[in-house]
Every structure is written in C-alpha cells, then in structure tokens.
JSON list of C-alpha atoms in Angstrom, two decimals:
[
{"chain": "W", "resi": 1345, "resn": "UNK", "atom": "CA", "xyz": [81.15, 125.33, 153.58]},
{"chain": "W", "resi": 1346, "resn": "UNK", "atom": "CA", "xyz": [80.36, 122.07, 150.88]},
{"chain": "W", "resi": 1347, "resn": "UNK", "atom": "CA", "xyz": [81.09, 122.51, 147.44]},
{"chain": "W", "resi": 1348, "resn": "UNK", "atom": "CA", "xyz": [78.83, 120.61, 145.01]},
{"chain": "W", "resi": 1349, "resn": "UNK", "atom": "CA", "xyz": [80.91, 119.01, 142.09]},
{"chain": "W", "resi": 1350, "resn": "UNK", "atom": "CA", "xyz": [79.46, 118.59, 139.01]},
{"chain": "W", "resi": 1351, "resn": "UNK", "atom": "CA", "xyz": [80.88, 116.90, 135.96]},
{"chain": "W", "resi": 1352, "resn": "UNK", "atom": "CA", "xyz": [82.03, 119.74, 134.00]},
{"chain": "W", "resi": 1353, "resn": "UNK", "atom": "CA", "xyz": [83.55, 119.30, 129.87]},
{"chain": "W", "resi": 1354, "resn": "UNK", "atom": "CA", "xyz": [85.50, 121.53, 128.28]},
{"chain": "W", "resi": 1355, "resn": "UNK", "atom": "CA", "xyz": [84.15, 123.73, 124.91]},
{"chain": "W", "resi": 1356, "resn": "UNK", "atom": "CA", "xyz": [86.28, 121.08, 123.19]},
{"chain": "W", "resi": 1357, "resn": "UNK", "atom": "CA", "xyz": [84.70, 117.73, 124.53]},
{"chain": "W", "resi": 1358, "resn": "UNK", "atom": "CA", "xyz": [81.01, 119.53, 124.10]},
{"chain": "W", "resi": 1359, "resn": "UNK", "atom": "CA", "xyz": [81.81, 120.10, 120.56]},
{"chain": "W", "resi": 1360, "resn": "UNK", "atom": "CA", "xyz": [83.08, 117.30, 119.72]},
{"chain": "W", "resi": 1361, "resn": "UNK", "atom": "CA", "xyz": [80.02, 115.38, 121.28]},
{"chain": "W", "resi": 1362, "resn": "UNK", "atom": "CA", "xyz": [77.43, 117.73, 119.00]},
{"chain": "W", "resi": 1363, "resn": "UNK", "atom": "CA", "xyz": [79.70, 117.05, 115.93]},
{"chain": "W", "resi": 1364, "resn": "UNK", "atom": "CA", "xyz": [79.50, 112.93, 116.70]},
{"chain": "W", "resi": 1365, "resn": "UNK", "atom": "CA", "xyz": [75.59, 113.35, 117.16]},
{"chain": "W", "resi": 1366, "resn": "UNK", "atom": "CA", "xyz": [75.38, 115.47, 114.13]},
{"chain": "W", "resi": 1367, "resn": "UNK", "atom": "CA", "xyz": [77.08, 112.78, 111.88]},
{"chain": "W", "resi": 1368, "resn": "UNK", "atom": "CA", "xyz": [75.50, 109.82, 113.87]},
{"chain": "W", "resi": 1369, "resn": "UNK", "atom": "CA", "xyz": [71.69, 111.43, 113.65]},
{"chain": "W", "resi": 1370, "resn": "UNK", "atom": "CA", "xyz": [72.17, 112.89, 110.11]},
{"chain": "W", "resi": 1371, "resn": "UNK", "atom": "CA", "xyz": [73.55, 109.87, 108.25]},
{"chain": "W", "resi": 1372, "resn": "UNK", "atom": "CA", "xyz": [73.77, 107.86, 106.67]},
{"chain": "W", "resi": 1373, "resn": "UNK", "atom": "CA", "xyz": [77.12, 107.37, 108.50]},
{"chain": "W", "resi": 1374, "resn": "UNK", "atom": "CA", "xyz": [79.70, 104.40, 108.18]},
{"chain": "W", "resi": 1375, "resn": "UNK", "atom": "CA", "xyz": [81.62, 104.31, 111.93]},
{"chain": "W", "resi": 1376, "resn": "UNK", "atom": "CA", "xyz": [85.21, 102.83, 111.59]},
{"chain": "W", "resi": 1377, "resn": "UNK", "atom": "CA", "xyz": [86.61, 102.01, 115.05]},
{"chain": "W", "resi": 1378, "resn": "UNK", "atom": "CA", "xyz": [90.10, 100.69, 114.69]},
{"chain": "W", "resi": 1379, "resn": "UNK", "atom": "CA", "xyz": [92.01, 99.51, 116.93]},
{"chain": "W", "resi": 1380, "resn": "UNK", "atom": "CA", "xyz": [95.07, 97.06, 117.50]},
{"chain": "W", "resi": 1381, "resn": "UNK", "atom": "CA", "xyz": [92.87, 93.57, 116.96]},
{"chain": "W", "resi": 1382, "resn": "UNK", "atom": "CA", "xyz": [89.49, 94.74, 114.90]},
{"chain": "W", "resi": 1383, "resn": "UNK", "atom": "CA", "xyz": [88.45, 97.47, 112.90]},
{"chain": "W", "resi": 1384, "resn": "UNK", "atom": "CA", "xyz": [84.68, 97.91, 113.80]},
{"chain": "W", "resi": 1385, "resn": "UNK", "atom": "CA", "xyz": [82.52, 98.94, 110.52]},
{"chain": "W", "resi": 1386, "resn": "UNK", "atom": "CA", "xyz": [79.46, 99.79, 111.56]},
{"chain": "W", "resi": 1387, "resn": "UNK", "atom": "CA", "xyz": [77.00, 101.15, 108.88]},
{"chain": "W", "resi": 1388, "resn": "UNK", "atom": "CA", "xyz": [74.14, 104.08, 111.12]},
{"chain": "W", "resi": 1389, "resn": "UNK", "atom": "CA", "xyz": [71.31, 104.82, 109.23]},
{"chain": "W", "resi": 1390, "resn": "UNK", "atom": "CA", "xyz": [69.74, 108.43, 109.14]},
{"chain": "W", "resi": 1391, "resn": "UNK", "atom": "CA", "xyz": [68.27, 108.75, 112.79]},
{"chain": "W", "resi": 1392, "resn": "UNK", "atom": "CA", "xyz": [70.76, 106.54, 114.16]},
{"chain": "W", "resi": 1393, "resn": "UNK", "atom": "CA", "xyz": [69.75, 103.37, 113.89]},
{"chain": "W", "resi": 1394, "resn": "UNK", "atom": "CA", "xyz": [72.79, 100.62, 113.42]},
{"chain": "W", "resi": 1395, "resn": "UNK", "atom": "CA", "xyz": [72.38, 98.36, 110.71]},
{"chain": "W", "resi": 1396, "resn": "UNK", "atom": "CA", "xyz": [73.54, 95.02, 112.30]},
{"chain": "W", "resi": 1397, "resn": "UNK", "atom": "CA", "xyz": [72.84, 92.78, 109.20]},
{"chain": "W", "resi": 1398, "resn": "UNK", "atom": "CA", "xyz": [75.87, 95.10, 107.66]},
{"chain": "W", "resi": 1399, "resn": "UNK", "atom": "CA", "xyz": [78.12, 95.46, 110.79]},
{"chain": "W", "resi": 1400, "resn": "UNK", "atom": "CA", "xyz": [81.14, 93.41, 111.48]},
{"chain": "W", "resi": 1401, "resn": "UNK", "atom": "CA", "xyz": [84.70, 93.38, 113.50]},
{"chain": "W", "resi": 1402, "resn": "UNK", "atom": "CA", "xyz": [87.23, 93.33, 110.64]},
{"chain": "W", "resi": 1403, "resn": "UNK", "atom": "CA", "xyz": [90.06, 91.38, 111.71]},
{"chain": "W", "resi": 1404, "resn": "UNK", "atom": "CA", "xyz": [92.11, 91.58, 108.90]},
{"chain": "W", "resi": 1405, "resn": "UNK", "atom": "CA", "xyz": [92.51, 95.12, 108.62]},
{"chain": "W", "resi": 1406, "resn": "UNK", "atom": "CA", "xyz": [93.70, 95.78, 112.18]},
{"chain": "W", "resi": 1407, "resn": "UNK", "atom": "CA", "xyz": [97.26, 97.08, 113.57]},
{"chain": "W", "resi": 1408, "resn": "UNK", "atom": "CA", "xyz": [98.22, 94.01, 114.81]},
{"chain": "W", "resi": 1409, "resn": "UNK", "atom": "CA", "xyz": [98.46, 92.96, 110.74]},
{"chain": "W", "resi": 1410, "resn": "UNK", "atom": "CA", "xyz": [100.52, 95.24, 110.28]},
{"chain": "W", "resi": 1411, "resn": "UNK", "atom": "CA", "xyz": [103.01, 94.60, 112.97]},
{"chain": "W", "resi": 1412, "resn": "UNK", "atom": "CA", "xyz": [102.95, 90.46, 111.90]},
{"chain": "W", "resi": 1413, "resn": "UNK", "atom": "CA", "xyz": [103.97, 91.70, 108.73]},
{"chain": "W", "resi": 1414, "resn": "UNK", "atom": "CA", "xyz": [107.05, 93.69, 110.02]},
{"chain": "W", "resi": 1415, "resn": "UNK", "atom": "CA", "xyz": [107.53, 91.26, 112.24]},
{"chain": "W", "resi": 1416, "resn": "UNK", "atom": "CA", "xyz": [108.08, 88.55, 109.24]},
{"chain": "W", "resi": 1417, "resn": "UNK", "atom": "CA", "xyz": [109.69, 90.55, 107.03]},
{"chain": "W", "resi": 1418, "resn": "UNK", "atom": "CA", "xyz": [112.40, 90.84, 109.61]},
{"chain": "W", "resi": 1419, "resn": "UNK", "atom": "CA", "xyz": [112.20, 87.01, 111.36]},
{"chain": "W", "resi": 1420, "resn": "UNK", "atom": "CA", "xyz": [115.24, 86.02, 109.21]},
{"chain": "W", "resi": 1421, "resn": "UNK", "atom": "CA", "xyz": [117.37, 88.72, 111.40]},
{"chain": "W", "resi": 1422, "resn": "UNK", "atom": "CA", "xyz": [115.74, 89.10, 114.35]},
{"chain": "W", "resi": 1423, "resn": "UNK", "atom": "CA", "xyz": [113.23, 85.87, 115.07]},
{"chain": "W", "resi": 1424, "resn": "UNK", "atom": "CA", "xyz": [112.68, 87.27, 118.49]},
{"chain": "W", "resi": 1425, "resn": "UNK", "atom": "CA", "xyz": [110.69, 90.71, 117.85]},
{"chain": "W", "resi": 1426, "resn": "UNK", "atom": "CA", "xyz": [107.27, 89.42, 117.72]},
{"chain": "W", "resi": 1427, "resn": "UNK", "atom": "CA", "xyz": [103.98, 91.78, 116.65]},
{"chain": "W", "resi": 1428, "resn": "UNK", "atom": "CA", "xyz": [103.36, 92.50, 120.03]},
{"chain": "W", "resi": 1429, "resn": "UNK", "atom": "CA", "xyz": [107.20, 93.66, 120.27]},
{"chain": "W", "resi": 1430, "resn": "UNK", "atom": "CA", "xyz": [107.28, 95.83, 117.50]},
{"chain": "W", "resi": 1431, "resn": "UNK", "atom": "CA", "xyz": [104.27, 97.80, 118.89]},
{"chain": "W", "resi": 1432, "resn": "UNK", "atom": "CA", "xyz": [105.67, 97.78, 122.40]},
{"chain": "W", "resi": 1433, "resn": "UNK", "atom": "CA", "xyz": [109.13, 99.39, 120.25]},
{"chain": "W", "resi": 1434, "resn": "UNK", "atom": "CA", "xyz": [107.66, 101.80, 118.62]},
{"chain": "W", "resi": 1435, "resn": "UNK", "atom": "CA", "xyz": [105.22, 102.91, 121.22]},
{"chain": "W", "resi": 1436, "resn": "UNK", "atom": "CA", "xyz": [108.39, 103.81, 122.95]},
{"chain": "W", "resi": 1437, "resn": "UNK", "atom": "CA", "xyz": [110.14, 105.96, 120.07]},
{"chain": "W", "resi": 1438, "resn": "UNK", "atom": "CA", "xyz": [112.73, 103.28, 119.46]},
{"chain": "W", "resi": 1439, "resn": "UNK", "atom": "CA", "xyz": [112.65, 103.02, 115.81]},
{"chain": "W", "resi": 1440, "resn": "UNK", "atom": "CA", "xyz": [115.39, 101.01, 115.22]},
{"chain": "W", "resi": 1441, "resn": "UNK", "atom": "CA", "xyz": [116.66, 97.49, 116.24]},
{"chain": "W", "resi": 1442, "resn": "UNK", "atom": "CA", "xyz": [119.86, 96.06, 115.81]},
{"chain": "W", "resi": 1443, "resn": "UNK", "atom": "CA", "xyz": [121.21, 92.42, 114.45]},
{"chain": "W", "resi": 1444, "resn": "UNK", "atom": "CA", "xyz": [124.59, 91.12, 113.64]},
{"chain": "W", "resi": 1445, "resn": "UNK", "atom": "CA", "xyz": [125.17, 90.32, 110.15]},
{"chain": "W", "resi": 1446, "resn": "UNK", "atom": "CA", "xyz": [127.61, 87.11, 110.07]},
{"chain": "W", "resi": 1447, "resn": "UNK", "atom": "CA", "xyz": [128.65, 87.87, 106.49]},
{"chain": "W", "resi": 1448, "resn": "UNK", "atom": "CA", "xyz": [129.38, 91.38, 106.76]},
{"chain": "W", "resi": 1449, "resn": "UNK", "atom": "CA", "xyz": [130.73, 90.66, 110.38]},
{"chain": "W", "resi": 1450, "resn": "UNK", "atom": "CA", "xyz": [128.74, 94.05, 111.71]},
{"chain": "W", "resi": 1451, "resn": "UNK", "atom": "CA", "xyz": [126.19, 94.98, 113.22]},
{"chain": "W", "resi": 1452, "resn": "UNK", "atom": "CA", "xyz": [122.96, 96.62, 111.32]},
{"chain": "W", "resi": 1453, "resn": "UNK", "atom": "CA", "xyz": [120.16, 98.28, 111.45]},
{"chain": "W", "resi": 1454, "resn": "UNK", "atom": "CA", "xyz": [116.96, 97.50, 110.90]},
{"chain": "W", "resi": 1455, "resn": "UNK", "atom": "CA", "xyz": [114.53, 100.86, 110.24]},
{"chain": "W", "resi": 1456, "resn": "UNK", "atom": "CA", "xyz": [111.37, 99.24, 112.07]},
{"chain": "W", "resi": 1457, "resn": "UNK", "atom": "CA", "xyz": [109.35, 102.36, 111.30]},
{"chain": "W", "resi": 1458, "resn": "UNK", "atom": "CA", "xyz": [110.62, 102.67, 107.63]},
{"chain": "W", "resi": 1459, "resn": "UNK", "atom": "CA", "xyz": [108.81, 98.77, 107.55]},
{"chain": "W", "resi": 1460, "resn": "UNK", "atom": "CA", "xyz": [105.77, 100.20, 109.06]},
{"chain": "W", "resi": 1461, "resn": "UNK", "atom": "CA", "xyz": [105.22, 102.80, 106.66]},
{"chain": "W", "resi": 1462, "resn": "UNK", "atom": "CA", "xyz": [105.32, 100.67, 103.66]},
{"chain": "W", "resi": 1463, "resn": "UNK", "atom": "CA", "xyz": [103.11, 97.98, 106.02]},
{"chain": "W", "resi": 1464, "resn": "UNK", "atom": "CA", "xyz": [100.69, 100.53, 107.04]},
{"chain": "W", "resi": 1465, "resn": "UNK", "atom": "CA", "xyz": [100.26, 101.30, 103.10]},
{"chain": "W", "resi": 1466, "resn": "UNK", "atom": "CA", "xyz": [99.66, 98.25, 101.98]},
{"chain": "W", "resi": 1467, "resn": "UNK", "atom": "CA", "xyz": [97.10, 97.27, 104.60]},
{"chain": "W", "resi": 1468, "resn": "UNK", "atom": "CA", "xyz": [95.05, 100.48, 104.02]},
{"chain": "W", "resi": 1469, "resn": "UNK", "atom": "CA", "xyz": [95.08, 100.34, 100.85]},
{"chain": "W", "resi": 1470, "resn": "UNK", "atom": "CA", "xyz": [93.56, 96.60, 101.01]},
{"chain": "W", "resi": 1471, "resn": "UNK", "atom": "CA", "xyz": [91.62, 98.23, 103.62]},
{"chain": "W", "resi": 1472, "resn": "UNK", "atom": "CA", "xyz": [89.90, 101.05, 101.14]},
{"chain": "W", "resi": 1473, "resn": "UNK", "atom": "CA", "xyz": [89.24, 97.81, 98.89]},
{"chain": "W", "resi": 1474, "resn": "UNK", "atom": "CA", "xyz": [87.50, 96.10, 100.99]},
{"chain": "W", "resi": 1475, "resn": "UNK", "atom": "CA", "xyz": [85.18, 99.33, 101.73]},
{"chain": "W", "resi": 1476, "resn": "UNK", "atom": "CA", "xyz": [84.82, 99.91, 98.80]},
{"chain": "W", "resi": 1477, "resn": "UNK", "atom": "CA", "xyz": [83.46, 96.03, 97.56]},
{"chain": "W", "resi": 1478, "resn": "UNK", "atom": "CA", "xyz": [81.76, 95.78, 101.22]},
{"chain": "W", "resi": 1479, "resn": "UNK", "atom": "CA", "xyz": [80.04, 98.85, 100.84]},
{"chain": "W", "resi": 1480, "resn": "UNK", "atom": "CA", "xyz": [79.48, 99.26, 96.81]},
{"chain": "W", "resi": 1481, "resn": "UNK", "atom": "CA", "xyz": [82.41, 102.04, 96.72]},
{"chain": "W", "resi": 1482, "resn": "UNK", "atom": "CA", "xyz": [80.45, 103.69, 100.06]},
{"chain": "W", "resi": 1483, "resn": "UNK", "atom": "CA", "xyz": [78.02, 105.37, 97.70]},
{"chain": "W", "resi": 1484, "resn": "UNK", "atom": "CA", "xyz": [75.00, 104.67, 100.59]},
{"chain": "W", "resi": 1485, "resn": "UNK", "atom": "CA", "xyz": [76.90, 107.04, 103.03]},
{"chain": "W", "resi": 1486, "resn": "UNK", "atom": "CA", "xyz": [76.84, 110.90, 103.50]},
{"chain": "W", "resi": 1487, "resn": "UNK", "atom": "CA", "xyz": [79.61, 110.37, 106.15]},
{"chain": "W", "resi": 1488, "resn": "UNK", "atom": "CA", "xyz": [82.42, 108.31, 107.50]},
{"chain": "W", "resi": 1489, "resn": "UNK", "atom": "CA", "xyz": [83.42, 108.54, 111.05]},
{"chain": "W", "resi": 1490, "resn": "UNK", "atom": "CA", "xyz": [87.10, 107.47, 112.17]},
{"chain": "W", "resi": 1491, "resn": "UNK", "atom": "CA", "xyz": [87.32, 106.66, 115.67]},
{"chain": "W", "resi": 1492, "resn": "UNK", "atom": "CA", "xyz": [89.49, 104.39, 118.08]},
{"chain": "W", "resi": 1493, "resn": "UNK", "atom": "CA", "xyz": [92.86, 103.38, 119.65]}
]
C-alpha cells in the first residue's frame, strides 16, 4: 500500500501565514527584518506593493553593533573577545568572562550580558530615532511587522 505525503502545517504556521498576509495586504505596513548584519526596512503599501525608492538594509542598527560595542568596552581587559565572540558566548548561556586584574592581583568578572543590556538600549533607542526621522515619526503606516534572526 503507497501513502501520498502532502505538506501538511500546523493551526499555528496557517495562522500565522493569514496574520502576515493580513498586515502585508492591508497596509500600509513597515517590515523590519533584523538580523545579526542588517536590519531590512521595507515600507509595503496597501495591496502589497514594496516601495523600493524607501527600502534599505540598515547596517547600523544591526546585532553585530551591538556586540562591537561590548566588545570595546571590554578590549582594555580582554582584547581577545571579538563581536563575533561575544555572540558565539552568549549564544551558549555563558554570561560571564573572566580577566586577571594586575592591580587587584585577582581575577574578575566581567557581566557580558549586563553590557548587552545597556548596548542593546542604546542601539534601539538610536534605532526608534532613526524610524522615526526616516519615516516622519511612522505616521504613513497602519502597521509594523518585526521579523528575523
């Protein structure tokens, strides 16, 4: 006997597709993707139509900012934990690193996702100014759509 397989989604996945139509075909909708290099603004008009002449891959909002700022704020310490590092770190759960302080002769720690907090902050709140200039305090959109990695 042959089963036929057929691609099958969950309630979950179905809803979530109608919801992403909904805001994509009943716009205006800005679309943030972030993710660890860009943060993709793209403006969708009603219908669903993507404005390209207001579209752009942010680069200066992106995770990996945040992690070069972490990453500097703790260079005099630890010169070795790159962005890259600090993402691989706390990807892992390890929230802490360690350095030896010569003129308390110990070793200390160094709260990496303490740092990341007050980076994260900072960056969106740059972020949300940006928006707001870019986009004339987002008054042209109905919706906003957060998406990404």
């Amino acid at each position: 006997m042959m089963m036929a397989t057929s691609t099958m989604t969950t309630r979950k996945e179905r809803i979530e597709y109608e919801n992403k139509f909904f805001y994509l075909s009943n716009g205006p909708t800005l679309v943030i993707d972030g993710g660890y290099y860009t943060v993709g603004l793209v403006p969708v008009s009603r219908g669903g139509s993507v404005d390209d002449s207001r579209a752009e891959s942010d680069t200066m909002h992106a995770m990996k900012n945040v992690n070069l700022g972490i990453s500097k704020e703790i260079a005099q310490m630890r010169p070795d934990i790159k962005h890259y590092t600090v993402e691989y770190l706390l990807s892992q759960g390890e929230t802490s690193i360690r350095y030896m302080d010569k003129e308390q002769g110990k070793v200390v720690a160094i709260d990496l996702a303490g740092i990341r907090e007050k980076k994260l902050q900072s960056v969106c709140a740059s972020f949300l100014r940006y928006l707001d200039k870019k986009y004339d305090n987002l008054l042209d959109f109905r919706y906003i759509l957060v998406t990404g990695g």
